[in-house]
Amino acid sequence: MIIETAKLNLYYGKFQALKNINLQIKRNLITGIIGPSGCGKSTLLRVFNRMNDLIENVRITGSVFFDKEDIYSPLYDIIMLRKRIGMVFQRPNAFPLSVFDNIAYGPRVWGMNDKMVLNEIVERSLTAVDLFNDLKDRLKTSALALSAEKQQRLCIARLLAVEPEVLLMDEPCSALDPIATGKIEELMQELKKRYTIIIVTHNMQQAARIADEVGFMLLGELIEFDSAKKIFTNPRDKRTFDYISGRFG
Amino acid sequence: MTFRVGPRTNQIIAYTALLIMTVITIFVLFFIIGFILKNGLGQVSLKFLTERTTDMGKAGGIFPSILGTLFVTLLAIIIAAPIGVGSAVYLVEYTKAGFVRRIISFGADCLNGVPSIIFGLFGFIFFVITLNFGWSVLSGGLTLAVMILPTIIRTSEEAIKTVPRAYREISYSLGGGKLDTILKVVLPTALPGILTGVILGIGRAIGETAAVIFTAGSSLGLPTSIFSSTRTLAVHFYILAREGISMPKAYATATVLIIIILLINFIAYRLVHRFIARYY
Ligand SMILES: Nc1ncnc2c1ncn2[C@@H]1O[C@H](COP(=O)(O)OP(=O)(O)OP(=O)(O)O)[C@@H](O)[C@H]1O
Ligand SMILES: [Mg+2]
């Protein structure tokens, strides 16, 4: 167990976006979170690296454990948490910097200024997302010139550069075409060997293809959480069944 | 019977009207610049640029005024740019959108509309008299700094606001703190916009007459320290023309002023574009 929530509730002002969430994420698996739009998937994901702290009027009750420690306890080091639990966003958002500076951003924030080491990190991170051969002669050019798929790979590489343990992915393929999506999914299978991945997706086929375990959310509640096989072939809850068979959402 | 025209005719009329307005604008601009250059360019020579002014400006060059303009403007920018950009960062990143920020923005907009002679008067009373800096590069620079500060704050503020929220989130998600995020992501991304504001400020400062004539004075001596009184190019031109000292010299001075301003804009434009081309 790497991440665990207990009686987790989250409120945006008066609106309750997460209701009594109890779930357990296992190490080195891909966990998919599915559910209709607005059910709280992104909100849940952002609980894990405390990105919701950046939004005003957010209130959280219950507990979230990462490696057995409560990340919402007052003394918990948020900056360290965000290093260990990284996030890939929906839209491939490279900084308007060079390829190199994009990847070196995280390490530099963490105080690494040694050019040799940075070179190594950049090479290693780009290799991990299968971009190095492509970009090794273009490290100084703008990252914004890359295609959407390559930018998303670059964003993953930028994240890997800080050596996280968990990758949170919020619909990482929704801005990509099917071929690019397939490639990113392959990459995720590769990354799974070294990282724990939690992916939010609208796309049930995608969840079925890549996830080991799947949670189904509806209106802020975690309705069902089980192995992907079970969820997609023999769900316990009728609402899950309705959703995966396309009755709503 | 009502008069109706088809959408296509409408289009053509609108297009023509807009075209005419554009042509008029460009024509006026080129006419002014052309007129000054025509009357002034002939008198501008290396000697004119490098010699001291003699006989009240009837003879000699404008070297002291070039130096004076340079010093006063430089001082103004050195003071106003960091304060302006700093305030903008503070406003956008550290205060909540709301009443206070609106008041400050509104205040800055109002200050932008205040005639420069008012700033001149303020500078005279405050810097020259109260702080006893006298007519000097220092007083002039400070006054101009106050005058261009609102422009720099507002343009920087807008530039910083347009930095996508996503960039900030990514920075935080990688473990970046607020300061890292501001220094390494927000400011570089906003830089072209910020530079534009600073350049607008420089342009205003260089061409300013009313605010500096009261504060930097009109001495024709070479400015040797920030306490020297000096006469900027704009003031020199104003005095030459106003007192009828020498129209040819006045045009020549105006020519130099215009060329400097055009040059600054051109360089800044190139800089901003090179920056944008590199990373956008
Ligand atoms: N900053 C916010 N302030 C107030 N309400 C919010 C905020 N962010 C999200 N919500 C609300 O919380 C609920 C859950 O939002 P969330 O973004 O987590 O949904 P989601 O499942 O990720 O949806 P989607 O599939 O469309 O991305 C929605 O009803 C949304 O309107
Ligand atoms: Mg979402």
Coordinates of C-alpha atoms and ligand atoms in Angstrom, one line a residue:
Chain A
M1 CA 0.0 0.0 0.0
I2 CA 1.5 3.3 -1.0
I3 CA -1.4 5.7 -0.7
E4 CA -4.4 5.2 1.5
T5 CA -7.4 7.5 2.3
A6 CA -9.7 7.2 5.2
K7 CA -13.0 9.0 5.5
L8 CA -11.8 11.6 3.1
N9 CA -14.2 14.6 2.5
L10 CA -13.4 17.7 0.5
Y11 CA -15.4 20.8 0.3
Y12 CA -15.1 23.7 -2.2
G13 CA -16.8 26.3 0.1
K14 CA -20.1 24.8 0.8
F15 CA -20.1 22.3 -2.0
Q16 CA -18.9 18.9 -1.1
A17 CA -16.9 17.5 -4.0
L18 CA -15.6 14.3 -2.3
K19 CA -17.7 12.2 0.1
N20 CA -16.2 9.7 2.5
I21 CA -13.6 8.3 0.2
N22 CA -11.8 5.2 1.4
L23 CA -9.3 3.7 -1.0
Q24 CA -6.0 2.0 -1.2
I25 CA -3.5 2.4 -3.9
K26 CA -0.9 -0.4 -4.4
R27 CA 2.7 0.2 -5.3
N28 CA 3.8 -0.3 -8.9
L29 CA 0.4 -0.8 -10.3
I30 CA -1.6 1.4 -12.6
T31 CA -4.7 2.5 -10.8
G32 CA -7.5 4.0 -13.0
I33 CA -10.1 6.4 -11.8
I34 CA -13.2 6.6 -14.0
G35 CA -16.5 8.3 -13.7
P36 CA -18.7 10.9 -15.4
S37 CA -17.6 14.5 -15.8
G38 CA -17.7 16.5 -12.6
C39 CA -17.7 13.5 -10.3
G40 CA -14.6 14.6 -8.5
K41 CA -11.8 12.6 -10.3
S42 CA -9.4 15.5 -10.7
T43 CA -10.2 16.7 -7.2
L44 CA -9.3 13.4 -5.8
L45 CA -6.1 13.2 -7.7
R46 CA -5.1 16.7 -6.5
V47 CA -5.6 15.6 -3.0
F48 CA -2.7 13.3 -3.2
N49 CA -0.1 16.0 -4.0
R50 CA -2.0 18.7 -2.1
M51 CA -2.5 20.8 -5.2
N52 CA -5.9 21.8 -3.9
D53 CA -4.0 23.8 -1.3
L54 CA -3.6 26.4 -4.1
I55 CA -7.3 26.9 -4.3
E56 CA -9.0 29.2 -1.9
N57 CA -11.8 27.9 0.3
V58 CA -10.9 24.3 0.1
R59 CA -11.6 22.3 3.3
I60 CA -10.6 18.7 3.8
T61 CA -11.5 16.3 6.6
G62 CA -10.4 12.7 7.1
S63 CA -6.9 11.5 6.4
V64 CA -4.6 10.6 3.5
F65 CA -1.6 8.4 4.1
F66 CA 1.4 8.3 1.8
D67 CA 3.9 5.7 2.9
K68 CA 2.0 5.4 6.2
E69 CA 2.4 9.1 7.0
D70 CA -0.6 11.5 7.1
I71 CA 0.2 14.1 4.4
Y72 CA -2.4 16.5 5.9
S73 CA -0.8 16.6 9.3
P74 CA 0.4 20.1 10.0
L75 CA 4.1 19.4 10.0
Y76 CA 4.2 17.4 6.8
D77 CA 6.6 18.7 4.2
I78 CA 4.5 19.6 1.2
I79 CA 7.4 20.5 -1.0
M80 CA 8.9 17.1 -0.4
L81 CA 5.5 15.5 -1.0
R82 CA 5.3 17.1 -4.4
K83 CA 8.7 15.9 -5.3
R84 CA 7.7 12.3 -4.4
I85 CA 4.3 12.5 -6.0
G86 CA 4.4 14.1 -9.4
M87 CA 1.6 15.2 -11.7
V88 CA 1.1 15.1 -15.4
F89 CA -1.6 17.5 -16.5
Q90 CA -4.4 17.1 -19.1
R91 CA -2.9 19.5 -21.6
P92 CA 0.7 19.1 -22.6
N93 CA 2.0 22.3 -21.1
A94 CA 5.7 22.7 -21.8
F95 CA 7.2 25.9 -20.4
P96 CA 8.1 28.4 -23.0
L97 CA 11.7 27.4 -22.4
S98 CA 14.1 25.2 -24.3
V99 CA 13.8 21.4 -24.1
F100 CA 16.8 21.3 -21.8
D101 CA 15.5 24.0 -19.5
N102 CA 12.1 22.3 -19.3
I103 CA 13.6 19.1 -18.0
A104 CA 16.2 20.8 -15.8
Y105 CA 13.5 22.9 -14.2
G106 CA 12.7 20.5 -11.4
P107 CA 16.3 19.5 -10.5
R108 CA 17.3 23.2 -10.6
V109 CA 14.5 24.1 -8.2
W110 CA 15.9 21.3 -6.0
G111 CA 19.3 23.0 -6.0
M112 CA 21.1 21.1 -8.7
N113 CA 23.2 23.4 -10.7
D114 CA 26.1 21.2 -11.8
K115 CA 26.0 21.2 -15.6
M116 CA 27.4 17.7 -15.9
V117 CA 24.8 16.2 -13.6
L118 CA 22.0 18.2 -15.3
N119 CA 23.1 16.9 -18.7
E120 CA 22.9 13.4 -17.3
I121 CA 19.5 13.9 -15.8
V122 CA 18.2 15.4 -19.1
E123 CA 19.5 12.5 -21.1
R124 CA 18.2 9.9 -18.6
S125 CA 14.7 11.5 -18.4
L126 CA 14.4 11.9 -22.2
T127 CA 15.5 8.4 -22.7
A128 CA 12.9 7.1 -20.3
V129 CA 10.2 8.6 -22.4
D130 CA 11.8 7.6 -25.6
L131 CA 12.5 11.1 -26.8
F132 CA 16.3 11.3 -26.5
N133 CA 17.3 10.1 -29.9
D134 CA 14.7 12.4 -31.4
L135 CA 15.7 15.5 -29.5
K136 CA 19.4 15.2 -28.6
D137 CA 20.4 17.7 -31.3
R138 CA 17.5 20.1 -30.4
L139 CA 17.9 20.4 -26.7
K140 CA 18.4 24.2 -27.0
T141 CA 15.3 24.8 -29.1
S142 CA 11.9 25.8 -27.8
A143 CA 9.9 23.0 -26.3
L144 CA 6.7 24.6 -27.7
A145 CA 7.7 23.7 -31.2
L146 CA 7.1 20.0 -30.5
S147 CA 4.0 18.1 -31.4
A148 CA 1.4 17.6 -28.7
E149 CA 2.4 14.0 -28.2
K150 CA 6.1 14.9 -27.8
Q151 CA 5.2 17.7 -25.5
Q152 CA 3.3 15.4 -23.3
R153 CA 6.2 13.0 -23.3
L154 CA 8.4 15.9 -22.5
C155 CA 6.1 16.8 -19.6
I156 CA 6.5 13.3 -18.3
A157 CA 10.2 13.5 -18.7
R158 CA 10.2 16.8 -16.8
L159 CA 8.5 15.0 -14.0
L160 CA 10.8 12.0 -14.0
A161 CA 13.7 14.4 -13.7
V162 CA 12.8 15.0 -10.0
E163 CA 12.7 11.2 -9.4
P164 CA 9.2 10.9 -8.1
E165 CA 7.7 7.7 -6.8
V166 CA 4.1 8.2 -7.8
L167 CA 2.9 9.7 -11.1
L168 CA -0.6 11.3 -11.0
M169 CA -2.0 11.6 -14.5
D170 CA -5.1 13.6 -15.1
E171 CA -6.5 12.6 -18.5
P172 CA -3.0 12.7 -20.0
C173 CA -4.2 11.6 -23.4
S174 CA -7.3 13.7 -23.9
A175 CA -5.5 16.2 -26.1
L176 CA -3.9 13.5 -28.2
D177 CA -5.0 11.6 -31.3
P178 CA -5.5 7.8 -31.0
I179 CA -2.0 6.9 -32.3
A180 CA -0.3 9.2 -29.9
T181 CA -2.6 7.9 -27.2
G182 CA -1.5 4.4 -27.9
K183 CA 2.2 5.4 -27.7
I184 CA 1.7 7.1 -24.4
E185 CA -0.1 4.1 -23.1
E186 CA 2.8 1.9 -24.1
L187 CA 5.1 4.3 -22.2
M188 CA 2.9 4.0 -19.1
Q189 CA 3.3 0.2 -19.2
E190 CA 7.0 0.8 -19.3
L191 CA 7.0 3.3 -16.5
K192 CA 4.8 1.1 -14.3
K193 CA 7.9 -1.1 -13.6
R194 CA 9.5 1.7 -11.6
Y195 CA 6.6 4.0 -10.6
T196 CA 3.2 3.8 -9.1
I197 CA 0.7 5.4 -11.5
I198 CA -2.7 6.8 -10.8
I199 CA -4.6 7.8 -13.9
V200 CA -7.8 9.7 -14.3
T201 CA -9.5 9.0 -17.6
H202 CA -12.8 9.6 -19.3
N203 CA -12.1 6.8 -21.6
M204 CA -13.2 3.4 -20.3
Q205 CA -11.4 1.5 -23.1
Q206 CA -8.2 3.1 -21.9
A207 CA -8.8 2.2 -18.3
A208 CA -9.6 -1.4 -19.4
R209 CA -6.4 -1.5 -21.5
I210 CA -3.9 -0.2 -19.0
A211 CA -5.2 -0.2 -15.5
D212 CA -4.6 -3.0 -13.0
E213 CA -7.1 -1.6 -10.5
V214 CA -10.0 0.7 -11.1
G215 CA -12.1 3.0 -9.0
F216 CA -15.5 4.2 -10.2
M217 CA -16.7 7.6 -8.9
L218 CA -20.1 9.2 -9.0
L219 CA -21.1 12.5 -7.6
G220 CA -18.1 12.7 -5.3
E221 CA -18.4 9.1 -4.0
L222 CA -16.2 6.2 -4.7
I223 CA -18.8 3.7 -5.7
E224 CA -16.6 0.7 -6.3
F225 CA -12.9 -0.1 -6.3
D226 CA -11.6 -3.4 -7.5
S227 CA -9.3 -5.1 -10.1
A228 CA -9.9 -3.8 -13.6
K229 CA -11.0 -7.3 -14.6
K230 CA -13.7 -7.4 -12.0
I231 CA -14.9 -3.8 -12.6
F232 CA -15.2 -4.3 -16.4
T233 CA -16.6 -7.8 -16.4
N234 CA -18.5 -8.3 -13.2
P235 CA -19.1 -5.1 -11.2
R236 CA -20.7 -5.4 -7.8
D237 CA -22.7 -2.2 -8.0
K238 CA -25.5 -1.6 -10.4
R239 CA -24.3 2.0 -11.0
T240 CA -20.9 0.8 -12.1
F241 CA -22.5 -1.6 -14.4
D242 CA -24.7 1.1 -15.9
Y243 CA -21.7 3.4 -16.4
I244 CA -19.4 0.8 -18.0
S245 CA -22.2 -0.3 -20.3
G246 CA -22.7 3.2 -21.4
R247 CA -26.0 4.0 -19.8
F248 CA -24.9 7.4 -18.6
G249 CA -21.9 9.7 -18.5
Chain B
M1 CA -38.4 54.0 -48.8
T2 CA -35.5 52.9 -46.7
F3 CA -32.0 52.9 -47.9
R4 CA -30.5 49.4 -47.7
V5 CA -27.2 48.0 -48.8
G6 CA -26.2 44.4 -49.1
P7 CA -23.7 42.9 -46.6
R8 CA -21.1 42.8 -49.3
T9 CA -21.4 46.5 -50.0
N10 CA -21.3 47.1 -46.2
Q11 CA -18.0 45.1 -46.0
I12 CA -16.5 47.2 -48.8
I13 CA -17.5 50.5 -47.1
A14 CA -16.2 49.4 -43.8
Y15 CA -13.0 48.2 -45.3
T16 CA -12.4 51.4 -47.2
A17 CA -13.2 53.5 -44.2
L18 CA -10.7 51.6 -42.0
L19 CA -8.1 51.7 -44.8
I20 CA -8.5 55.5 -45.1
M21 CA -8.1 56.0 -41.3
T22 CA -5.0 53.8 -41.3
V23 CA -3.5 55.7 -44.2
I24 CA -4.2 59.0 -42.5
T25 CA -2.6 57.9 -39.3
I26 CA 0.5 56.6 -41.1
F27 CA 0.6 59.7 -43.2
V28 CA 0.5 62.1 -40.2
L29 CA 3.2 60.1 -38.5
F30 CA 5.5 60.1 -41.5
F31 CA 4.7 63.7 -42.2
I32 CA 5.8 64.8 -38.8
I33 CA 8.9 62.7 -38.8
G34 CA 9.7 63.6 -42.4
F35 CA 9.2 67.4 -41.7
I36 CA 11.5 67.4 -38.7
L37 CA 14.1 65.3 -40.5
K38 CA 14.0 67.4 -43.6
N39 CA 14.6 70.6 -41.6
G40 CA 17.0 69.1 -39.1
L41 CA 19.1 66.3 -40.7
G42 CA 21.2 68.8 -42.6
Q43 CA 22.6 70.4 -39.4
V44 CA 23.3 67.1 -37.6
S45 CA 27.0 66.2 -37.8
L46 CA 29.5 64.5 -35.6
K47 CA 30.6 67.9 -34.4
F48 CA 27.0 68.8 -33.5
L49 CA 26.7 65.6 -31.4
T50 CA 30.1 65.9 -29.6
E51 CA 30.6 69.6 -29.1
R52 CA 29.7 71.7 -26.0
T53 CA 26.8 74.1 -26.4
T54 CA 27.9 77.7 -26.8
D55 CA 26.2 81.1 -27.0
M56 CA 22.9 79.8 -25.4
G57 CA 22.5 77.2 -28.1
K58 CA 23.0 79.5 -31.1
A59 CA 26.3 77.8 -31.7
G60 CA 28.1 74.7 -30.8
G61 CA 26.7 71.2 -30.3
I62 CA 24.4 69.4 -28.0
F63 CA 26.7 67.0 -26.2
P64 CA 25.8 68.2 -22.6
S65 CA 22.1 67.6 -23.4
I66 CA 22.7 64.2 -24.8
L67 CA 24.6 63.3 -21.7
G68 CA 21.9 64.9 -19.5
T69 CA 19.1 63.0 -21.3
L70 CA 21.0 59.8 -21.0
F71 CA 21.6 60.2 -17.2
V72 CA 18.2 61.4 -16.3
T73 CA 16.5 58.7 -18.3
L74 CA 18.8 56.0 -17.1
L75 CA 18.3 57.0 -13.5
A76 CA 14.5 57.0 -14.0
I77 CA 14.5 53.5 -15.4
I78 CA 16.9 52.1 -12.9
I79 CA 14.6 53.3 -10.2
A80 CA 11.2 52.7 -11.8
A81 CA 11.7 49.3 -13.5
P82 CA 12.5 47.2 -10.4
I83 CA 10.0 49.0 -8.2
G84 CA 7.3 48.8 -11.0
V85 CA 7.9 45.1 -11.8
G86 CA 8.2 44.3 -8.1
S87 CA 4.9 46.0 -7.3
A88 CA 3.2 44.2 -10.2
V89 CA 4.5 40.9 -8.9
Y90 CA 3.3 41.7 -5.5
L91 CA -0.1 42.8 -6.7
V92 CA -0.7 39.7 -8.9
E93 CA 1.0 37.0 -6.9
Y94 CA 0.7 38.1 -3.3
T95 CA -2.6 40.0 -3.0
K96 CA -6.0 38.5 -3.6
A97 CA -8.0 39.8 -6.6
G98 CA -10.4 42.2 -5.0
F99 CA -10.8 45.6 -3.5
V100 CA -7.3 46.5 -2.7
R101 CA -5.9 45.4 -6.0
R102 CA -8.6 47.3 -7.9
I103 CA -8.0 50.5 -5.9
I104 CA -4.3 50.3 -6.7
S105 CA -4.9 49.6 -10.4
F106 CA -7.4 52.4 -10.5
G107 CA -4.9 54.7 -8.8
A108 CA -2.2 53.8 -11.3
D109 CA -4.5 54.4 -14.2
C110 CA -5.4 57.8 -12.8
L111 CA -1.7 58.7 -12.3
N112 CA -1.2 57.7 -16.0
G113 CA -3.6 60.4 -17.0
V114 CA -2.2 63.2 -14.9
P115 CA -0.5 65.8 -17.1
S116 CA 3.3 65.7 -16.8
I117 CA 3.5 69.3 -15.6
I118 CA 1.8 68.2 -12.4
F119 CA 4.6 65.7 -11.9
G120 CA 7.1 68.5 -12.6
L121 CA 5.5 70.6 -9.9
F122 CA 5.5 67.8 -7.5
G123 CA 9.1 67.0 -8.2
F124 CA 10.0 70.6 -7.8
I125 CA 8.3 71.0 -4.5
F126 CA 9.3 67.6 -3.1
F127 CA 12.7 66.7 -4.6
V128 CA 14.2 70.1 -5.5
I129 CA 13.0 72.1 -2.4
T130 CA 11.9 69.8 0.4
L131 CA 14.6 67.1 0.0
N132 CA 17.0 69.8 -1.1
F133 CA 18.3 67.9 -4.1
G134 CA 18.2 71.2 -6.1
W135 CA 17.8 71.3 -9.9
S136 CA 19.7 68.1 -10.7
V137 CA 20.0 64.8 -12.5
L138 CA 18.8 63.2 -9.3
S139 CA 15.6 65.3 -9.0
G140 CA 14.8 64.9 -12.7
G141 CA 15.4 61.2 -12.6
L142 CA 13.3 60.7 -9.5
T143 CA 10.5 62.8 -10.9
L144 CA 10.5 60.9 -14.2
A145 CA 10.6 57.6 -12.2
V146 CA 7.5 58.6 -10.4
M147 CA 5.9 59.6 -13.7
I148 CA 6.5 56.4 -15.6
L149 CA 6.0 54.1 -12.6
P150 CA 2.3 53.6 -13.3
T151 CA 2.9 52.6 -16.9
I152 CA 5.4 50.0 -15.8
I153 CA 3.2 48.7 -13.1
R154 CA 0.2 48.3 -15.2
T155 CA 1.9 46.8 -18.3
S156 CA 3.8 44.4 -16.1
E157 CA 0.7 43.5 -14.2
E158 CA -1.1 42.6 -17.4
A159 CA 1.8 40.7 -18.6
I160 CA 2.1 38.7 -15.4
K161 CA -1.6 38.0 -15.4
T162 CA -1.5 36.4 -18.8
V163 CA 1.0 33.8 -17.7
P164 CA -1.1 30.7 -17.8
R165 CA -2.2 29.3 -14.4
A166 CA -1.1 25.9 -15.7
Y167 CA 2.6 27.0 -15.6
R168 CA 2.3 27.9 -12.0
E169 CA 0.6 24.7 -11.1
I170 CA 3.3 22.7 -13.0
S171 CA 6.0 24.5 -11.1
Y172 CA 4.4 23.8 -7.8
S173 CA 3.7 20.2 -8.7
L174 CA 7.5 19.8 -9.3
G175 CA 8.2 21.0 -5.8
G176 CA 8.8 24.6 -6.7
G177 CA 8.2 27.2 -4.1
K178 CA 6.5 30.5 -4.7
L179 CA 9.7 32.4 -5.3
D180 CA 11.1 29.7 -7.8
T181 CA 7.8 29.9 -9.6
I182 CA 7.9 33.7 -9.9
L183 CA 11.5 34.0 -10.8
K184 CA 11.9 31.0 -13.1
V185 CA 8.5 30.7 -14.7
V186 CA 6.3 33.7 -14.3
L187 CA 8.8 36.5 -15.0
P188 CA 10.5 34.9 -18.0
T189 CA 7.2 34.1 -19.5
A190 CA 6.0 37.6 -18.9
L191 CA 9.2 39.2 -20.0
P192 CA 8.2 40.5 -23.5
G193 CA 5.2 42.2 -22.0
I194 CA 7.3 43.7 -19.1
L195 CA 9.9 44.9 -21.5
T196 CA 7.2 46.6 -23.6
G197 CA 6.2 48.5 -20.5
V198 CA 9.7 49.5 -19.7
I199 CA 10.3 50.7 -23.2
L200 CA 7.1 52.7 -23.2
G201 CA 8.5 54.2 -20.0
I202 CA 11.8 55.0 -21.6
G203 CA 10.1 56.6 -24.5
R204 CA 8.0 58.8 -22.3
A205 CA 11.0 59.8 -20.1
I206 CA 13.2 60.7 -23.0
G207 CA 10.6 62.9 -24.7
E208 CA 9.5 64.6 -21.5
T209 CA 9.8 68.3 -21.1
A210 CA 7.5 69.7 -18.5
A211 CA 8.4 67.3 -15.7
V212 CA 12.2 67.8 -16.1
I213 CA 12.4 71.5 -16.8
F214 CA 11.3 72.1 -13.2
T215 CA 13.4 69.4 -11.7
A216 CA 16.6 68.9 -13.7
G217 CA 16.8 72.5 -14.6
S218 CA 18.2 73.9 -17.8
S219 CA 22.0 74.3 -17.2
L220 CA 24.1 73.9 -20.3
G221 CA 27.1 72.7 -18.3
L222 CA 28.4 69.1 -18.6
P223 CA 26.6 67.0 -15.9
T224 CA 29.4 65.5 -13.8
S225 CA 27.5 64.1 -10.9
I226 CA 23.9 63.3 -10.0
F227 CA 23.7 66.6 -8.3
S228 CA 24.6 68.6 -11.5
S229 CA 21.8 70.6 -13.0
T230 CA 21.3 69.6 -16.6
R231 CA 19.2 70.3 -19.7
T232 CA 17.8 67.3 -21.5
L233 CA 17.4 67.3 -25.3
A234 CA 13.6 67.8 -25.1
V235 CA 14.1 70.8 -22.8
H236 CA 16.9 72.2 -25.0
F237 CA 14.7 71.9 -28.0
Y238 CA 11.8 73.6 -26.2
I239 CA 14.0 76.5 -25.1
L240 CA 15.7 77.0 -28.5
A241 CA 12.3 77.1 -30.2
R242 CA 10.4 79.0 -27.5
E243 CA 12.9 81.7 -27.0
G244 CA 13.6 81.9 -30.7
I245 CA 17.3 81.3 -30.2
S246 CA 17.9 79.3 -33.3
M247 CA 15.4 77.4 -35.3
P248 CA 17.9 75.4 -37.3
K249 CA 19.5 74.2 -34.0
A250 CA 16.1 73.4 -32.7
Y251 CA 15.2 71.2 -35.6
A252 CA 18.6 69.5 -35.4
T253 CA 18.0 68.8 -31.7
A254 CA 14.6 67.4 -32.5
T255 CA 16.0 65.3 -35.2
V256 CA 18.5 63.7 -32.8
L257 CA 15.7 63.2 -30.2
I258 CA 13.5 61.5 -32.8
I259 CA 16.3 59.3 -34.0
I260 CA 17.2 58.2 -30.5
I261 CA 13.5 57.3 -29.8
L262 CA 13.2 55.4 -33.0
L263 CA 16.4 53.6 -32.3
I264 CA 15.3 52.5 -28.9
N265 CA 12.0 51.3 -30.1
F266 CA 13.7 49.4 -32.9
I267 CA 16.2 47.8 -30.6
A268 CA 13.6 46.9 -28.1
Y269 CA 11.4 45.5 -30.8
R270 CA 14.2 43.3 -32.1
L271 CA 15.0 42.2 -28.5
V272 CA 11.5 41.2 -27.7
H273 CA 11.1 39.4 -31.0
R274 CA 14.3 37.6 -30.6
F275 CA 13.2 36.4 -27.2
I276 CA 9.8 35.4 -28.5
A277 CA 11.3 33.6 -31.5
R278 CA 13.5 31.7 -29.3
Y279 CA 11.0 30.2 -26.9
Y280 CA 7.5 30.7 -28.3
Ligands
LIG1 N1 -12.1 25.4 -7.7 C1 -13.3 24.9 -7.6 N2 -14.2 25.6 -6.9 C2 -15.5 25.1 -6.8 N3 -16.0 24.0 -7.3 C3 -15.1 23.2 -8.0 C4 -13.7 23.6 -8.1 N4 -13.1 22.7 -8.9 C5 -14.0 21.7 -9.1 N5 -15.2 22.0 -8.6 C6 -16.4 21.2 -8.6 O1 -16.2 20.0 -8.0 C7 -16.8 18.9 -8.8 C8 -15.7 17.9 -9.1 O2 -14.8 18.6 -10.0 P1 -13.6 17.8 -10.7 O3 -12.9 18.7 -11.5 O4 -12.9 17.0 -9.7 O5 -14.4 16.7 -11.6 P2 -13.8 15.7 -12.7 O6 -14.4 14.4 -12.3 O7 -12.4 15.8 -12.8 O8 -14.5 16.2 -14.0 P3 -14.0 16.2 -15.5 O9 -14.1 14.8 -15.9 O10 -14.9 17.1 -16.2 O11 -12.6 16.6 -15.4 C9 -17.4 19.6 -9.9 O12 -18.8 19.7 -9.7 C10 -16.8 20.9 -10.0 O13 -17.8 21.8 -10.5
MG2 MG -11.0 16.5 -14.3

